[in-house]
């Protein structure tokens, strides 16, 4: 059995990490916004669930222009969410319960309210203060055009002009100016931040947009129109490591420097990169002398198809092996449609079009979506490596697709000119009870409206109820801890549309992704995503764990 104790420096290699989106987890003071004391009061839920660690999305001072990923102070707590004392109390309680604590680090950009950026605005063109960010004069006869054609991930130009005529770079929202990682102050300040949280007992870090820190700032700035594509597709049209602002080779020097800090603690602090890059490039971030692990989103993005899933799993395991890391698996997070909804959409559907329709077009079968979600989860938890869960998925929560546009807070909605609805639907505060003003989230309301059907998904409704999704997760995580040994799998012969593999010690996972029942292989049934019929078959959209 794998040792996941605090004494094991490799605890993270096959851990289950639970992502907490602080504003939406639990509200202790009743103001409608989740907070750190609320998290502390609900940590027993995570301990009972059986996860090994919690990862907190940003809780730092922020105007919430991008859900907290616009950070005004990297070494403090937003007053609406609590204090540093509240953080210390939360971390202490998590450790008492045997849970590790991972925090988000957002190094690509700050908030426009960060003292450095405010100083840069006051100081004016050519000042030392502006060198910490990416300021440039505009093109055109009067500097009226952006310095380059670089585009924001959230839509539109990645440049915004300030009153004195210069432009600053923001690869995300305008309220998120990009830092200049060629500047010594930037590098030194983040070293201080990593030590600050490590000294407070944080066990690891999730690095936001890890592939974007370093840009090619040589003049003239290179346009990307010549590539004929954007995003990951553009990365594949240039020599690896040479895109103007994504996944440049120079970024790895930063993470090798950070690794020295991580390894200065006992046990070493862990890290995982969010890097949306092709497989071979992702392995670089996960090397043991850098961050040690990197998210792969292939499993999340793969259609509900046996051949495609097998290929994604095989490729992901090979990529992790190349880096000397363990694989990572994720089905839902704060940036994507919850998988209980996503998996019920027809193959090839446009998630955004479905959200814009309020979840009405195409029509979907919620029961089938939950069935597939449970099967996909058991498949994921059987795979070698770390599994990252997103708050509420243990309840089987679907996406809240019909949020009215007047309540939306994701900057994507406005910045795309109302073309993309954004990510609010997966961030609606959790239901803990079947009644109350916010289904137990807090004594008051919730910052995003909760639908009436949340009552049937509440923790209170599902706890102790045989067959509930919550109890399936609890059982799976208990059993997984007993079964884990080694980081390999062996594929077995299986009918078309079926995934079948064995882990060490001979236990097996079988998932029927086809549209018809298939014979159930021999072996002791350890766990199944839905009850099995009595005819010796494995129904469609079902996963079973079998003993040797």
Short mmCIF file of C-alpha atoms in Angstrom, two decimals:
data_model
loop_
_atom_site.label_atom_id
_atom_site.label_comp_id
_atom_site.label_asym_id
_atom_site.label_seq_id
_atom_site.Cartn_x
_atom_site.Cartn_y
_atom_site.Cartn_z
CA UNK A 1 0.00 0.00 0.00
CA UNK A 2 1.32 3.46 -0.89
CA UNK A 3 2.47 5.56 2.08
CA UNK A 4 0.61 8.87 2.00
CA UNK A 5 1.69 9.95 5.48
CA UNK A 6 3.29 13.30 6.28
CA UNK A 7 6.63 11.55 6.65
CA UNK A 8 6.71 10.47 3.02
CA UNK A 9 8.18 13.17 0.72
CA UNK A 10 6.52 11.46 -2.26
CA UNK A 11 3.01 11.56 -0.76
CA UNK A 12 1.79 13.59 -3.76
CA UNK A 13 2.57 10.98 -6.42
CA UNK A 14 -0.73 9.11 -6.02
CA UNK A 15 -2.64 11.49 -3.79
CA UNK A 16 -6.22 12.69 -4.17
CA UNK A 17 -6.35 16.48 -4.00
CA UNK A 18 -9.61 18.37 -3.49
CA UNK A 19 -9.89 21.83 -5.03
CA UNK A 20 -11.63 24.42 -2.88
CA UNK A 21 -12.91 27.57 -4.59
CA UNK A 22 -13.02 29.68 -1.40
CA UNK A 23 -15.81 32.08 -2.35
CA UNK A 24 -18.15 29.16 -3.05
CA UNK A 25 -17.29 26.53 -0.44
CA UNK A 26 -18.73 27.73 2.88
CA UNK A 27 -19.64 31.11 4.37
CA UNK A 28 -19.05 31.47 8.13
CA UNK A 29 -20.07 35.12 8.55
CA UNK A 30 -23.27 35.07 6.47
CA UNK A 31 -22.32 37.78 3.99
CA UNK A 32 -22.93 35.52 0.98
CA UNK A 33 -19.24 35.07 0.20
CA UNK A 34 -17.32 31.96 1.21
CA UNK A 35 -14.42 32.51 3.60
CA UNK A 36 -11.54 30.79 5.38
CA UNK A 37 -13.45 30.19 8.61
CA UNK A 38 -16.15 28.54 6.56
CA UNK A 39 -13.54 26.22 5.06
CA UNK A 40 -12.19 25.38 8.52
CA UNK A 41 -15.66 24.53 9.77
CA UNK A 42 -16.21 22.14 6.85
CA UNK A 43 -12.81 20.40 6.80
CA UNK A 44 -14.36 17.39 8.49
CA UNK A 45 -16.26 16.82 5.23
CA UNK A 46 -12.97 16.46 3.37
CA UNK A 47 -11.54 14.18 6.03
CA UNK A 48 -14.64 11.96 5.87
CA UNK A 49 -14.49 11.99 2.09
CA UNK A 50 -10.99 10.52 2.26
CA UNK A 51 -8.91 13.00 0.26
CA UNK A 52 -5.24 13.58 1.02
CA UNK A 53 -4.98 17.33 0.45
CA UNK A 54 -6.95 20.45 -0.28
CA UNK A 55 -5.90 22.99 -2.89
CA UNK A 56 -7.22 26.49 -2.34
CA UNK A 57 -7.86 28.73 -5.30
CA UNK A 58 -6.73 32.33 -4.57
CA UNK A 59 -7.86 33.86 -1.28
CA UNK A 60 -5.58 36.92 -1.54
CA UNK A 61 -6.70 40.58 -1.57
CA UNK A 62 -8.42 41.12 -4.92
CA UNK A 63 -11.18 43.14 -6.51
CA UNK A 64 -12.37 39.85 -8.04
CA UNK A 65 -12.06 41.03 -11.62
CA UNK A 66 -11.18 37.43 -12.42
CA UNK A 67 -12.49 35.46 -9.48
CA UNK A 68 -9.45 36.16 -7.30
CA UNK A 69 -6.81 35.49 -9.95
CA UNK A 70 -6.17 39.23 -10.01
CA UNK A 71 -3.95 39.44 -6.92
CA UNK A 72 -3.27 42.75 -5.18
CA UNK A 73 -1.11 41.29 -2.37
CA UNK A 74 0.45 37.81 -2.57
CA UNK A 75 1.21 37.59 1.17
CA UNK A 76 -2.11 38.42 2.78
CA UNK A 77 -5.76 37.35 2.91
CA UNK A 78 -8.65 39.28 1.36
CA UNK A 79 -10.45 40.89 4.33
CA UNK A 80 -13.77 39.59 3.00
CA UNK A 81 -12.38 36.05 3.33
CA UNK A 82 -10.60 36.45 6.66
CA UNK A 83 -7.15 37.14 8.06
CA UNK A 84 -3.75 35.51 8.19
CA UNK A 85 -4.72 34.19 11.63
CA UNK A 86 -7.74 32.55 10.00
CA UNK A 87 -5.45 31.00 7.41
CA UNK A 88 -3.14 29.66 10.12
CA UNK A 89 -6.10 28.19 12.01
CA UNK A 90 -7.40 26.55 8.84
CA UNK A 91 -3.99 25.06 7.99
CA UNK A 92 -3.54 23.81 11.55
CA UNK A 93 -6.94 22.10 11.53
CA UNK A 94 -6.27 20.58 8.10
CA UNK A 95 -2.98 19.15 9.34
CA UNK A 96 -4.65 17.85 12.51
CA UNK A 97 -7.08 15.96 10.27
CA UNK A 98 -4.21 14.57 8.19
CA UNK A 99 -4.82 16.84 5.18
CA UNK A 100 -2.06 18.61 3.26
CA UNK A 101 -2.59 22.22 2.17
CA UNK A 102 -1.78 23.49 -1.35
CA UNK A 103 -2.22 27.12 -2.37
CA UNK A 104 -2.49 28.84 -5.73
CA UNK A 105 0.36 31.04 -6.92
CA UNK A 106 -0.45 33.46 -9.75
CA UNK A 107 2.91 34.60 -11.15
CA UNK A 108 2.07 35.73 -14.68
CA UNK A 109 0.16 38.86 -13.70
CA UNK A 110 -0.94 40.96 -10.74
CA UNK A 111 -4.07 42.95 -10.12
CA UNK A 112 -4.04 46.47 -11.54
CA UNK A 113 -4.52 47.49 -7.89
CA UNK A 114 -1.19 45.95 -6.87
CA UNK A 115 1.09 48.66 -5.35
CA UNK A 116 3.68 48.05 -8.06
CA UNK A 117 1.22 48.72 -10.89
CA UNK A 118 -0.22 51.78 -9.20
CA UNK A 119 3.35 53.07 -8.79
CA UNK A 120 4.02 52.36 -12.47
CA UNK A 121 0.97 54.37 -13.53
CA UNK A 122 2.06 57.32 -11.41
CA UNK A 123 5.70 57.15 -12.49
CA UNK A 124 5.05 57.49 -16.21
CA UNK A 125 6.88 56.39 -19.37
CA UNK A 126 10.52 55.42 -19.08
CA UNK A 127 10.37 55.01 -15.28
CA UNK A 128 11.98 52.19 -13.34
CA UNK A 129 8.58 51.29 -11.89
CA UNK A 130 7.20 50.48 -15.35
CA UNK A 131 10.01 48.02 -16.01
CA UNK A 132 8.39 45.49 -13.65
CA UNK A 133 5.52 45.21 -16.16
CA UNK A 134 5.37 45.19 -19.97
CA UNK A 135 4.74 48.76 -21.10
CA UNK A 136 5.32 49.79 -24.71
CA UNK A 137 4.56 52.77 -26.97
CA UNK A 138 1.86 52.10 -29.52
CA UNK A 139 2.16 51.77 -33.26
CA UNK A 140 0.65 54.17 -35.74
CA UNK A 141 1.39 57.83 -36.35
CA UNK A 142 0.15 58.86 -32.92
CA UNK A 143 0.78 55.62 -31.05
CA UNK A 144 -2.92 54.88 -31.34
CA UNK A 145 -2.50 51.21 -32.29
CA UNK A 146 -1.50 48.37 -29.94
CA UNK A 147 2.23 47.49 -29.89
CA UNK A 148 1.51 44.05 -31.40
CA UNK A 149 -1.40 41.83 -32.42
CA UNK A 150 -1.19 39.68 -29.28
CA UNK A 151 -4.64 38.58 -28.12
CA UNK A 152 -6.11 38.17 -24.64
CA UNK A 153 -7.25 34.70 -23.60
CA UNK A 154 -10.51 36.33 -22.53
CA UNK A 155 -11.05 38.00 -25.90
CA UNK A 156 -9.83 41.09 -27.74
CA UNK A 157 -6.44 42.74 -27.75
CA UNK A 158 -3.95 41.87 -25.02
CA UNK A 159 -2.96 45.55 -24.80
CA UNK A 160 -4.63 48.47 -23.02
CA UNK A 161 -3.66 52.11 -23.39
CA UNK A 162 -3.15 54.32 -20.33
CA UNK A 163 -3.80 58.11 -20.32
CA UNK A 164 -0.16 59.04 -20.98
CA UNK A 165 -0.29 57.12 -24.27
CA UNK A 166 1.67 53.96 -23.43
CA UNK A 167 0.15 50.50 -23.59
CA UNK A 168 0.51 47.63 -21.10
CA UNK A 169 0.23 43.92 -21.75
CA UNK A 170 -2.54 41.79 -20.23
CA UNK A 171 -2.83 38.25 -21.59
CA UNK A 172 -6.00 37.90 -19.52
CA UNK A 173 -8.32 40.66 -18.22
CA UNK A 174 -7.29 44.33 -18.45
CA UNK A 175 -7.29 44.32 -14.64
CA UNK A 176 -4.48 41.72 -14.79
CA UNK A 177 -1.32 43.41 -16.11
CA UNK A 178 1.45 40.95 -17.03
CA UNK A 179 4.67 41.05 -15.02
CA UNK A 180 8.08 41.34 -16.68
CA UNK A 181 9.95 38.24 -15.54
CA UNK A 182 13.22 39.61 -16.87
CA UNK A 183 13.18 42.00 -13.90
CA UNK A 184 15.10 41.04 -10.75
CA UNK A 185 12.48 42.60 -8.45
CA UNK A 186 9.81 40.27 -9.84
CA UNK A 187 11.90 37.16 -9.35
CA UNK A 188 12.99 38.17 -5.85
CA UNK A 189 9.45 39.02 -4.74
CA UNK A 190 8.09 35.62 -5.74
CA UNK A 191 10.92 33.85 -3.95
CA UNK A 192 9.82 35.77 -0.85
CA UNK A 193 6.19 34.75 -1.44
CA UNK A 194 7.05 31.05 -1.78
CA UNK A 195 9.03 31.16 1.47
CA UNK A 196 6.29 33.15 3.21
CA UNK A 197 3.65 30.48 2.66
CA UNK A 198 6.05 27.55 3.09
CA UNK A 199 7.06 28.97 6.46
CA UNK A 200 3.36 29.04 7.43
CA UNK A 201 3.18 25.29 6.83
CA UNK A 202 1.84 25.16 3.29
CA UNK A 203 2.69 21.77 1.77
CA UNK A 204 2.65 22.70 -1.90
CA UNK A 205 1.75 25.12 -4.67
CA UNK A 206 -0.37 25.08 -7.82
CA UNK A 207 1.23 27.39 -10.38
CA UNK A 208 -1.31 29.28 -12.46
CA UNK A 209 -0.57 29.70 -16.18
CA UNK A 210 2.92 28.32 -15.60
CA UNK A 211 3.80 28.44 -19.30
CA UNK A 212 3.23 32.19 -19.80
CA UNK A 213 5.72 33.96 -17.54
CA UNK A 214 8.50 34.67 -20.04
CA UNK A 215 7.86 36.68 -23.22
CA UNK A 216 10.03 37.58 -26.19
CA UNK A 217 10.23 41.33 -25.57
CA UNK A 218 12.91 42.08 -28.18
CA UNK A 219 11.94 44.99 -30.39
CA UNK A 220 10.09 45.02 -32.64
CA UNK A 221 7.60 42.72 -30.92
CA UNK A 222 6.67 39.77 -33.11
CA UNK A 223 3.09 39.54 -34.35
CA UNK A 224 1.39 36.15 -34.17
CA UNK A 225 -0.85 36.59 -37.24
CA UNK A 226 1.89 35.04 -39.34
CA UNK A 227 1.38 31.78 -37.42
CA UNK A 228 -2.15 31.47 -38.76
CA UNK A 229 -3.46 30.17 -35.45
CA UNK A 230 -3.72 30.94 -31.74
CA UNK A 231 -3.52 28.95 -28.51
CA UNK A 232 -2.10 25.43 -28.46
CA UNK A 233 -2.53 25.14 -32.24
CA UNK A 234 -0.15 28.09 -32.65
CA UNK A 235 2.38 26.40 -30.37
CA UNK A 236 2.52 23.52 -32.81
CA UNK A 237 3.34 25.86 -35.73
CA UNK A 238 6.54 27.26 -34.26
CA UNK A 239 9.76 25.63 -33.10
CA UNK A 240 9.21 24.37 -29.54
CA UNK A 241 9.97 27.03 -26.97
CA UNK A 242 9.95 29.97 -29.40
CA UNK A 243 6.36 31.29 -29.35
CA UNK A 244 6.37 35.02 -28.49
CA UNK A 245 4.58 34.57 -25.16
CA UNK A 246 3.57 30.93 -24.55
CA UNK A 247 5.85 28.14 -23.29
CA UNK A 248 9.20 29.76 -23.93
CA UNK A 249 12.30 27.76 -23.02
CA UNK A 250 13.53 30.48 -20.67
CA UNK A 251 10.65 29.81 -18.24
CA UNK A 252 12.33 26.64 -16.98
CA UNK A 253 15.17 28.61 -15.41
CA UNK A 254 12.58 30.16 -13.09
CA UNK A 255 11.24 26.82 -11.94
CA UNK A 256 14.70 25.36 -11.39
CA UNK A 257 15.31 28.32 -9.10
CA UNK A 258 12.03 27.68 -7.29
CA UNK A 259 12.87 24.00 -6.82
CA UNK A 260 15.87 25.00 -4.71
CA UNK A 261 13.46 26.81 -2.38
CA UNK A 262 11.02 23.87 -2.26
CA UNK A 263 13.80 21.41 -1.47
CA UNK A 264 15.04 23.58 1.37
CA UNK A 265 12.06 22.40 3.45
CA UNK A 266 11.52 19.02 5.09
CA UNK A 267 9.60 17.41 3.58
CA UNK A 268 10.15 19.30 0.30
CA UNK A 269 7.25 21.46 -0.83
CA UNK A 270 5.39 20.08 -3.82
CA UNK A 271 4.27 21.95 -6.92
CA UNK A 272 2.08 21.32 -9.94
CA UNK A 273 2.07 23.38 -13.13
CA UNK A 274 -1.00 24.52 -15.00
CA UNK A 275 0.59 24.48 -18.45
CA UNK A 276 -1.63 24.19 -21.52
CA UNK A 277 1.07 22.84 -23.81
CA UNK A 278 1.60 19.70 -25.94
CA UNK A 279 2.65 16.49 -24.18
CA UNK A 280 6.39 16.59 -24.76
CA UNK A 281 6.58 20.19 -23.58
CA UNK A 282 4.44 19.52 -20.50
CA UNK A 283 6.93 16.91 -19.32
CA UNK A 284 9.56 19.64 -18.96
CA UNK A 285 7.58 21.42 -16.24
CA UNK A 286 7.20 18.15 -14.32
CA UNK A 287 10.90 17.32 -14.14
CA UNK A 288 12.17 16.66 -10.61
CA UNK A 289 14.47 19.70 -10.70
CA UNK A 290 11.54 21.94 -11.64
CA UNK A 291 7.93 21.77 -10.40
CA UNK A 292 7.75 17.97 -10.17
CA UNK A 293 4.25 17.58 -11.59
CA UNK A 294 2.07 19.16 -14.28
CA UNK A 295 -1.64 19.05 -14.95
CA UNK A 296 -2.69 17.16 -18.02
CA UNK A 297 -6.15 17.89 -19.29
CA UNK A 298 -6.36 15.17 -21.93
CA UNK A 299 -8.66 13.00 -19.81
CA UNK A 300 -10.96 15.99 -19.19
CA UNK A 301 -11.03 16.94 -22.86
CA UNK A 302 -11.42 13.41 -24.29
CA UNK A 303 -14.82 12.35 -25.60
CA UNK A 304 -16.70 9.47 -23.98
CA UNK A 305 -15.15 6.94 -26.35
CA UNK A 306 -13.13 3.88 -25.34
CA UNK A 307 -10.45 4.15 -28.02
CA UNK A 308 -9.93 7.87 -27.41
CA UNK A 309 -9.80 7.40 -23.65
CA UNK A 310 -7.29 4.57 -23.90
CA UNK A 311 -5.06 6.65 -26.16
CA UNK A 312 -5.24 9.67 -23.81
CA UNK A 313 -4.46 7.53 -20.75
CA UNK A 314 -1.55 5.76 -22.44
CA UNK A 315 -0.09 9.03 -23.72
CA UNK A 316 -0.47 10.78 -20.37
CA UNK A 317 1.25 7.99 -18.48
CA UNK A 318 4.11 7.99 -20.99
CA UNK A 319 4.53 11.76 -20.71
CA UNK A 320 4.70 11.61 -16.92
CA UNK A 321 7.16 8.72 -17.08
CA UNK A 322 9.42 10.76 -19.38
CA UNK A 323 9.60 13.47 -16.71
CA UNK A 324 10.09 11.07 -13.82
CA UNK A 325 6.79 12.36 -12.42
CA UNK A 326 3.45 10.75 -11.73
CA UNK A 327 0.48 11.39 -13.98
CA UNK A 328 -2.29 13.80 -13.04
CA UNK A 329 -5.98 13.33 -13.72
CA UNK A 330 -8.85 15.79 -13.55
CA UNK A 331 -12.46 15.83 -14.73
CA UNK A 332 -13.73 19.16 -13.40
CA UNK A 333 -12.31 22.42 -12.09
CA UNK A 334 -13.18 26.12 -11.73
CA UNK A 335 -12.60 26.80 -15.46
CA UNK A 336 -14.74 24.14 -17.20
CA UNK A 337 -18.31 22.87 -17.38
CA UNK A 338 -18.83 20.30 -14.62
CA UNK A 339 -18.38 16.79 -15.95
CA UNK A 340 -21.82 15.59 -14.83
CA UNK A 341 -23.15 17.98 -17.49
CA UNK A 342 -20.33 17.88 -20.02
CA UNK A 343 -20.49 14.12 -20.41
CA UNK A 344 -24.19 14.16 -21.24
CA UNK A 345 -23.76 16.52 -24.17
CA UNK A 346 -23.67 14.82 -27.57
CA UNK A 347 -20.20 14.25 -29.02
CA UNK A 348 -18.92 17.37 -30.75
CA UNK A 349 -21.28 19.71 -28.92
CA UNK A 350 -20.22 23.27 -28.23
CA UNK A 351 -20.21 23.76 -24.44
CA UNK A 352 -20.52 27.52 -24.82
CA UNK A 353 -23.50 27.29 -27.17
CA UNK A 354 -25.20 25.02 -24.65
CA UNK A 355 -24.53 27.53 -21.85
CA UNK A 356 -25.81 30.42 -23.96
CA UNK A 357 -29.05 28.49 -24.47
CA UNK A 358 -29.43 28.21 -20.70
CA UNK A 359 -28.79 24.48 -20.90
CA UNK A 360 -31.83 23.91 -23.14
CA UNK A 361 -30.20 23.20 -26.51
CA UNK A 362 -29.41 20.44 -27.06
CA UNK A 363 -31.74 18.71 -24.65
CA UNK A 364 -29.82 16.47 -22.29
CA UNK A 365 -30.48 13.56 -19.99
CA UNK A 366 -29.30 14.51 -16.50
CA UNK A 367 -29.57 10.94 -15.25
CA UNK A 368 -27.30 9.70 -18.04
CA UNK A 369 -24.89 12.54 -17.34
CA UNK A 370 -24.60 11.52 -13.70
CA UNK A 371 -24.23 7.86 -14.65
CA UNK A 372 -21.34 8.69 -16.99
CA UNK A 373 -19.80 11.03 -14.44
CA UNK A 374 -19.76 8.28 -11.81
CA UNK A 375 -18.25 5.81 -14.29
CA UNK A 376 -15.62 8.33 -15.42
CA UNK A 377 -14.70 9.09 -11.82
CA UNK A 378 -14.15 5.45 -10.88
CA UNK A 379 -12.06 5.01 -14.02
CA UNK A 380 -9.97 8.07 -13.08
CA UNK A 381 -9.47 6.95 -9.48
CA UNK A 382 -8.19 3.58 -10.67
CA UNK A 383 -5.43 5.15 -12.77
CA UNK A 384 -1.84 5.50 -11.52
CA UNK A 385 -1.03 9.02 -10.39
CA UNK A 386 -2.70 11.94 -8.63
CA UNK A 387 -6.41 12.67 -8.97
CA UNK A 388 -7.67 16.24 -8.58
CA UNK A 389 -11.31 16.61 -7.54
CA UNK A 390 -13.30 19.83 -7.79
CA UNK A 391 -15.58 20.83 -4.95
CA UNK A 392 -19.12 19.55 -5.42
CA UNK A 393 -18.29 16.80 -7.89
CA UNK A 394 -18.54 14.34 -4.99
CA UNK A 395 -22.22 15.35 -4.88
CA UNK A 396 -22.68 14.77 -8.61
CA UNK A 397 -23.46 18.45 -9.12
CA UNK A 398 -24.29 19.40 -12.70
CA UNK A 399 -23.47 22.79 -14.21
CA UNK A 400 -25.87 25.60 -13.35
CA UNK A 401 -26.33 26.45 -17.01
CA UNK A 402 -29.30 28.82 -16.74
CA UNK A 403 -27.77 31.61 -14.66
CA UNK A 404 -29.37 34.86 -15.87
CA UNK A 405 -26.89 37.13 -17.62
CA UNK A 406 -27.46 39.96 -15.14
CA UNK A 407 -25.81 37.94 -12.33
CA UNK A 408 -22.74 36.82 -14.30
CA UNK A 409 -19.40 37.90 -12.83
CA UNK A 410 -16.83 36.13 -15.01
CA UNK A 411 -14.98 38.77 -17.08
CA UNK A 412 -15.20 36.47 -20.10
CA UNK A 413 -18.84 37.49 -20.60
CA UNK A 414 -18.14 41.20 -21.01
CA UNK A 415 -14.70 40.94 -22.62
CA UNK A 416 -15.98 38.73 -25.45
CA UNK A 417 -18.90 41.05 -26.12
CA UNK A 418 -21.37 38.53 -24.71
CA UNK A 419 -20.19 35.80 -27.05
CA UNK A 420 -18.92 33.45 -24.33
CA UNK A 421 -21.00 32.98 -21.20
CA UNK A 422 -18.04 32.15 -18.99
CA UNK A 423 -17.36 29.98 -15.97
CA UNK A 424 -19.86 31.11 -13.33
CA UNK A 425 -22.00 27.99 -13.74
CA UNK A 426 -19.41 25.75 -12.11
CA UNK A 427 -18.72 28.25 -9.31
CA UNK A 428 -22.18 28.45 -7.74
CA UNK A 429 -21.86 28.01 -3.92
CA UNK A 430 -22.23 24.47 -2.63
CA UNK A 431 -25.39 23.02 -1.03
CA UNK A 432 -24.76 21.54 2.40
CA UNK A 433 -28.36 21.21 3.61
CA UNK A 434 -31.69 20.65 1.89
CA UNK A 435 -33.14 23.96 3.05
CA UNK A 436 -32.19 27.37 4.41
CA UNK A 437 -31.48 30.68 2.64
CA UNK A 438 -28.43 29.23 0.86
CA UNK A 439 -28.77 25.47 1.39
CA UNK A 440 -26.38 25.59 4.34
CA UNK A 441 -23.69 27.56 2.52
CA UNK A 442 -24.14 30.36 5.06
CA UNK A 443 -26.68 32.17 7.21
CA UNK A 444 -27.48 34.60 4.40
CA UNK A 445 -27.78 34.22 0.66
CA UNK A 446 -25.10 33.28 -1.86
CA UNK A 447 -23.08 35.50 -4.22
CA UNK A 448 -24.41 33.50 -7.18
CA UNK A 449 -28.02 32.23 -7.14
CA UNK A 450 -28.49 28.56 -6.31
CA UNK A 451 -31.22 26.61 -8.13
CA UNK A 452 -34.00 24.86 -6.23
CA UNK A 453 -32.82 21.45 -7.38
CA UNK A 454 -29.66 21.90 -5.28
CA UNK A 455 -31.63 20.49 -2.33
CA UNK A 456 -31.56 16.97 -3.76
CA UNK A 457 -27.78 17.15 -4.20
CA UNK A 458 -26.97 18.54 -0.73
CA UNK A 459 -24.42 16.84 1.53
CA UNK A 460 -27.14 16.40 4.16
CA UNK A 461 -29.39 14.71 1.60
CA UNK A 462 -26.73 12.24 0.43
CA UNK A 463 -24.72 11.45 3.56
CA UNK A 464 -25.31 7.87 4.70
CA UNK A 465 -27.70 7.16 1.82
CA UNK A 466 -26.77 3.93 0.09
CA UNK A 467 -26.08 4.45 -3.59
CA UNK A 468 -25.64 8.23 -3.38
CA UNK A 469 -22.82 9.83 -5.30
CA UNK A 470 -21.28 11.14 -2.07
CA UNK A 471 -21.15 7.64 -0.60
CA UNK A 472 -19.70 6.29 -3.85
CA UNK A 473 -16.82 8.79 -3.59
CA UNK A 474 -16.26 7.98 0.09
CA UNK A 475 -16.18 4.26 -0.59
CA UNK A 476 -13.96 4.63 -3.65
CA UNK A 477 -11.39 6.75 -1.82
CA UNK A 478 -11.22 4.38 1.15
CA UNK A 479 -10.78 1.40 -1.15
CA UNK A 480 -8.31 3.20 -3.40
CA UNK A 481 -6.01 3.87 -0.47
CA UNK A 482 -5.93 0.16 0.34
CA UNK A 483 -5.38 -0.95 -3.26
CA UNK A 484 -2.70 1.51 -4.39
CA UNK A 485 0.69 -0.02 -5.05
CA UNK A 486 3.01 0.95 -7.89
CA UNK A 487 2.47 3.43 -10.69
CA UNK A 488 1.80 1.21 -13.68
CA UNK A 489 -1.11 -0.49 -15.37
CA UNK A 490 -1.43 -3.34 -17.86
CA UNK A 491 -4.09 -3.23 -20.55
CA UNK A 492 -6.19 -6.37 -21.00
CA UNK A 493 -8.13 -7.62 -24.00
CA UNK A 494 -11.66 -6.26 -24.00
CA UNK A 495 -14.70 -6.06 -26.29
CA UNK A 496 -15.04 -3.01 -28.51
CA UNK A 497 -16.10 -0.02 -26.46
CA UNK A 498 -14.64 -1.37 -23.22
CA UNK A 499 -11.56 -0.32 -21.23
CA UNK A 500 -9.98 -3.04 -19.10
CA UNK A 501 -6.68 -2.76 -17.22
CA UNK A 502 -4.96 -4.36 -14.26
CA UNK A 503 -3.03 -2.59 -11.52
CA UNK A 504 -0.34 -4.15 -9.35
CA UNK A 505 -1.47 -6.92 -7.01
CA UNK A 506 -3.92 -7.94 -9.73
CA UNK A 507 -6.96 -5.76 -9.07
CA UNK A 508 -8.64 -4.53 -12.23
CA UNK A 509 -10.81 -1.73 -13.56
CA UNK A 510 -13.35 -2.32 -16.34
CA UNK A 511 -15.38 0.50 -17.94
CA UNK A 512 -18.11 -0.06 -20.52
CA UNK A 513 -18.25 3.02 -22.74
CA UNK A 514 -20.33 1.28 -25.42
CA UNK A 515 -24.09 1.42 -25.90
CA UNK A 516 -24.78 -2.22 -25.02
CA UNK A 517 -24.16 -4.54 -22.08
CA UNK A 518 -21.01 -6.69 -22.19
CA UNK A 519 -20.09 -9.84 -20.24
CA UNK A 520 -18.73 -9.04 -16.78
CA UNK A 521 -15.20 -10.44 -16.44
CA UNK A 522 -14.62 -12.92 -13.62
CA UNK A 523 -13.44 -11.65 -10.25
CA UNK A 524 -14.74 -10.32 -6.96
CA UNK A 525 -16.73 -7.13 -7.40
CA UNK A 526 -15.04 -4.58 -5.14
CA UNK A 527 -16.95 -1.50 -6.26
CA UNK A 528 -19.26 -0.50 -9.09
CA UNK A 529 -20.43 2.92 -10.26
CA UNK A 530 -24.10 1.82 -10.44
CA UNK A 531 -25.74 -1.40 -9.25
CA UNK A 532 -25.11 -4.38 -11.51
CA UNK A 533 -27.93 -6.45 -13.00
CA UNK A 534 -28.20 -10.13 -12.09
CA UNK A 535 -27.52 -11.40 -15.61
CA UNK A 536 -23.72 -11.34 -15.39
CA UNK A 537 -23.28 -8.29 -17.62
CA UNK A 538 -21.69 -4.87 -17.27
CA UNK A 539 -24.19 -2.24 -18.45
CA UNK A 540 -23.27 0.77 -20.62
CA UNK A 541 -21.71 3.77 -18.90
CA UNK A 542 -20.57 1.70 -15.94
CA UNK A 543 -17.22 1.10 -14.24
CA UNK A 544 -16.42 -1.82 -11.96
CA UNK A 545 -13.35 -2.58 -9.82
CA UNK A 546 -12.60 -6.29 -9.61
CA UNK A 547 -10.38 -8.19 -7.19
CA UNK A 548 -7.86 -10.74 -8.37
#
